[in-house]
């Protein structure tokens, strides 16, 4: 047993009279006073007194006769050191004896005593104070300063051996454990010592060490209000692990506080503001707190046995045991993470690396449910009080019925529980929380589906536990899987509220491939009486007991005040589920936006679909709605290279951050872009005019043709659409001949739509092309009749879009152009819809017809959604057009638009998107042909590259258009997450013209969904 401590303890404290103490103060230390006020102070082994004289108040300390001189010198040296290194730290200042020695000596019957005088510090010991959070922080800060101030300090006496209260030698007192009478108490104490052995000793040698005060207990710290005003009693100073200083302070600061974790976080946070804590120190901090408490209980029990009458010994035993019980009831790793979080480290060391991996392309999770979660029809339900459905929430059957109705109405196959306010829920499970707060913040994501739905492993992994959590509440089986996050190491996925069938589905230790069934969703009896759902949670660290291993259960909700720690233990399950951020907000539901839109935007703007879509985001060929559901975009030929293509976005952002002006200044980009664009055209199409929309391009093309020819009339193809301006509506039969249109104006002549399926000649061969071209000749004839000068232009889309995805018969445009040119008209090719490689085999669709137009107009895909359009023509036409009137478009050809246009060309080239359009398009045509063989309603399948149409008929023989049915097909596809639209004179042609990044995988979805829709009854009657 440590000899020194026992000797000092056995030697009673000195017993000088107050009068004698006053005399010592005056004579030996020169403290003046008439008289000096002397008051005794409590001490376990020394005699201390407060002396108030003329120059202030001091503490006079008469040491125990058995006290080692070296230890006393150590204390004086420490205080002197701190006066230099931490001048603002409130520790006593040393008053030197008058004789210049380091300490005075006095003699009593007990022997010789060293006497020191130090300044008296104001304040009350914090033991008796109601502590505020600010004071707890300040305590930490002061302990940090104390440690920091002692960093460079050394003293031989600091290396004393056999010091009983030395936390570095905690195990020394273990021999006295049997002196603790109560068996339950002994069990808790043993646990603290065992954890010390398991968790502290392995890293002990790595912990930084220095001289410490070593006893910042609540009787040795003084405070005034919210601030620490003194740290006193350096009697236990010793060399030891640096972290002990904080551990000792915490062991006392946490006694009987309402929230151990919150107080600890404040003290640790304050400390770390001044003195950073190393990872190893944080790992063992709470174990040291616990073992310090255990030491104190064991030592006092031992002394109680030796000195049964000394009450001081047992003073702190009961609160120490209470705190020890609270600490040991929490998972040691949880406390480790708490300490890290408080000290400004990421709570879970591996959290960031795991999350990085989960976000990286290396992580490719499959859906845990038997359908693609991204695409699945879903409703997001609020689980807050008062939310729809909550009126029957306590009746599982009624709730499930309500939920089912909602799901059917929304064509949803799953519901996602949205817990309002950071996904909060009420959790009342079996975990002790030692918090005044309920664990009410949900840590996972709940997916509501039918009971017994199989659940699949999202990644390859190993089953860790399969446990039936039926006590004390029935939460049903829980499966915990372990997965490897590359170099970041393992993480876990928990599936909760499972059916008992799960218990015979997998076993612990089993290796599982991604997609393998690992569980089944349980019903309301295993989830606290809710609709059937699975709770999916990510866990970075199971915080398992090192000896017992994972117990198969885990907290599914956390305390609001501890979320900074819980979020690192249980990161967002959406990292794997990938439901999307939209799922967790509720701001953009169509119900919210439609009334505003009606009021704000005017009724001529239409929305697609009966159930309108709010689209919040686009990724490649996908459009993401306000619930996070991904819809396959099969109609957007504007976002040509894919929605939000990073290369295009970056080009835009880069140039926007640099400069955006107009064409009145020189800028290289517009020239680079014009040259690159022109190079994709056959000669002599060389000159480019930049504008902002297809309409503006066609307007300019008309103006050009009229200026160059000196004529006005136009010949256009029936059912064409060329833009929204007055002039263009007048040449667009699709507009002027339909609802609200004013009919054909006399300066416009229409050539018939050369439709090989529905037109006069039902063939695509050259003969049909020539025959249809004759209709252009006739229209020119009519134009000459109207105005003897003849028409200024013949304009045609290179493939008719609004006409119903009509690919012209061979030789049509060649013939048409011959007629036009013979009459002195210019030939305009409108490539606004079909240009930029969509047709696959060539950049421009007019090339399919072997012609070279005089003017070509471009738009939609040109800027991938950025308003960018152009007119391309020959140098001769350009020269004649320059008749003195300036052409200027404010936005046309600005540097940002040109940078975007360049980026679009980059992507088309680099990703070989034309080849992809050819391949995917051919495969789709084949598959549509296959569907046509099986579904009577498909009258015709047509198109080139990724510009396709499916003509829906009520009767194949009569080719009667099935308008309502086609419309119903688009609605049903929309419900299944596939977006197509209809067009054509009878609005019965399904129009398919996706971004051309659309590949085989997407094409397969389209075909499968179309097949499913056409196979189900009711389309015809729709
Ligand atoms: C063939 C064709 N030309 C011109 C336009 C007009 O383009 P914008 O809407 O950009 O003015 C369109 C638009 O749909 C179009 O399809």
PDB file of N, CA, C and O in Angstrom, residues 377-381 400 403 407 412-417 446-449 533:
ATOM      1  N   UNK A 377     -43.809   4.929 -57.748  1.00  0.00           N
ATOM      2  CA  UNK A 377     -44.847   5.873 -57.374  1.00  0.00           C
ATOM      3  C   UNK A 377     -44.909   5.925 -55.864  1.00  0.00           C
ATOM      4  O   UNK A 377     -44.888   4.894 -55.198  1.00  0.00           O
ATOM      5  N   UNK A 378     -44.924   7.094 -55.345  1.00  0.00           N
ATOM      6  CA  UNK A 378     -44.808   7.218 -53.893  1.00  0.00           C
ATOM      7  C   UNK A 378     -45.689   8.343 -53.391  1.00  0.00           C
ATOM      8  O   UNK A 378     -45.985   9.287 -54.117  1.00  0.00           O
ATOM      9  N   UNK A 379     -46.125   8.201 -52.172  1.00  0.00           N
ATOM     10  CA  UNK A 379     -46.643   9.389 -51.522  1.00  0.00           C
ATOM     11  C   UNK A 379     -45.811   9.600 -50.285  1.00  0.00           C
ATOM     12  O   UNK A 379     -45.254   8.658 -49.730  1.00  0.00           O
ATOM     13  N   UNK A 380     -45.683  10.829 -49.937  1.00  0.00           N
ATOM     14  CA  UNK A 380     -44.913  11.138 -48.751  1.00  0.00           C
ATOM     15  C   UNK A 380     -45.923  11.586 -47.709  1.00  0.00           C
ATOM     16  O   UNK A 380     -46.698  12.513 -47.948  1.00  0.00           O
ATOM     17  N   UNK A 381     -45.967  10.852 -46.615  1.00  0.00           N
ATOM     18  CA  UNK A 381     -46.988  11.177 -45.616  1.00  0.00           C
ATOM     19  C   UNK A 381     -46.346  11.861 -44.426  1.00  0.00           C
ATOM     20  O   UNK A 381     -45.254  11.506 -44.013  1.00  0.00           O
ATOM     21  N   UNK A 400     -54.122   1.927 -42.088  1.00  0.00           N
ATOM     22  CA  UNK A 400     -53.622   1.271 -43.298  1.00  0.00           C
ATOM     23  C   UNK A 400     -54.622   1.431 -44.431  1.00  0.00           C
ATOM     24  O   UNK A 400     -54.241   1.649 -45.578  1.00  0.00           O
ATOM     25  N   UNK A 403     -54.256   4.900 -45.676  1.00  0.00           N
ATOM     26  CA  UNK A 403     -53.015   5.038 -46.425  1.00  0.00           C
ATOM     27  C   UNK A 403     -53.160   4.389 -47.806  1.00  0.00           C
ATOM     28  O   UNK A 403     -52.718   4.937 -48.820  1.00  0.00           O
ATOM     29  N   UNK A 407     -52.634   5.919 -51.498  1.00  0.00           N
ATOM     30  CA  UNK A 407     -51.652   5.352 -52.412  1.00  0.00           C
ATOM     31  C   UNK A 407     -52.308   5.005 -53.749  1.00  0.00           C
ATOM     32  O   UNK A 407     -51.748   5.289 -54.810  1.00  0.00           O
ATOM     33  N   UNK A 412     -49.458   5.094 -56.209  1.00  0.00           N
ATOM     34  CA  UNK A 412     -48.211   4.903 -55.457  1.00  0.00           C
ATOM     35  C   UNK A 412     -48.079   3.453 -55.029  1.00  0.00           C
ATOM     36  O   UNK A 412     -49.070   2.793 -54.736  1.00  0.00           O
ATOM     37  N   UNK A 413     -46.849   2.976 -55.037  1.00  0.00           N
ATOM     38  CA  UNK A 413     -46.625   1.630 -54.527  1.00  0.00           C
ATOM     39  C   UNK A 413     -45.983   1.668 -53.144  1.00  0.00           C
ATOM     40  O   UNK A 413     -45.868   0.663 -52.480  1.00  0.00           O
ATOM     41  N   UNK A 414     -45.570   2.851 -52.751  1.00  0.00           N
ATOM     42  CA  UNK A 414     -45.044   2.952 -51.386  1.00  0.00           C
ATOM     43  C   UNK A 414     -45.337   4.334 -50.824  1.00  0.00           C
ATOM     44  O   UNK A 414     -45.590   5.283 -51.571  1.00  0.00           O
ATOM     45  N   UNK A 415     -45.324   4.372 -49.518  1.00  0.00           N
ATOM     46  CA  UNK A 415     -45.455   5.657 -48.841  1.00  0.00           C
ATOM     47  C   UNK A 415     -44.182   5.849 -48.031  1.00  0.00           C
ATOM     48  O   UNK A 415     -43.570   4.884 -47.583  1.00  0.00           O
ATOM     49  N   UNK A 416     -43.797   7.074 -47.904  1.00  0.00           N
ATOM     50  CA  UNK A 416     -42.584   7.367 -47.141  1.00  0.00           C
ATOM     51  C   UNK A 416     -42.997   8.222 -45.965  1.00  0.00           C
ATOM     52  O   UNK A 416     -43.699   9.221 -46.139  1.00  0.00           O
ATOM     53  N   UNK A 417     -42.596   7.806 -44.780  1.00  0.00           N
ATOM     54  CA  UNK A 417     -42.970   8.555 -43.584  1.00  0.00           C
ATOM     55  C   UNK A 417     -42.132   9.804 -43.475  1.00  0.00           C
ATOM     56  O   UNK A 417     -40.913   9.733 -43.389  1.00  0.00           O
ATOM     57  N   UNK A 446     -38.689   5.457 -42.740  1.00  0.00           N
ATOM     58  CA  UNK A 446     -39.738   4.438 -42.752  1.00  0.00           C
ATOM     59  C   UNK A 446     -40.328   4.328 -44.145  1.00  0.00           C
ATOM     60  O   UNK A 446     -40.767   5.324 -44.724  1.00  0.00           O
ATOM     61  N   UNK A 447     -40.351   3.117 -44.672  1.00  0.00           N
ATOM     62  CA  UNK A 447     -40.981   2.865 -45.974  1.00  0.00           C
ATOM     63  C   UNK A 447     -42.228   2.026 -45.717  1.00  0.00           C
ATOM     64  O   UNK A 447     -42.135   0.922 -45.183  1.00  0.00           O
ATOM     65  N   UNK A 448     -43.376   2.574 -46.064  1.00  0.00           N
ATOM     66  CA  UNK A 448     -44.638   1.871 -45.840  1.00  0.00           C
ATOM     67  C   UNK A 448     -44.995   1.082 -47.096  1.00  0.00           C
ATOM     68  O   UNK A 448     -45.162   1.660 -48.174  1.00  0.00           O
ATOM     69  N   UNK A 449     -45.071  -0.213 -46.949  1.00  0.00           N
ATOM     70  CA  UNK A 449     -45.479  -1.088 -48.063  1.00  0.00           C
ATOM     71  C   UNK A 449     -46.306  -2.209 -47.460  1.00  0.00           C
ATOM     72  O   UNK A 449     -46.455  -2.300 -46.240  1.00  0.00           O
ATOM     73  N   UNK A 533     -44.654  -1.204 -42.124  1.00  0.00           N
ATOM     74  CA  UNK A 533     -43.532  -0.457 -42.706  1.00  0.00           C
ATOM     75  C   UNK A 533     -42.225  -1.052 -42.241  1.00  0.00           C
ATOM     76  O   UNK A 533     -42.176  -1.788 -41.265  1.00  0.00           O
TER      77      UNK A 533
END
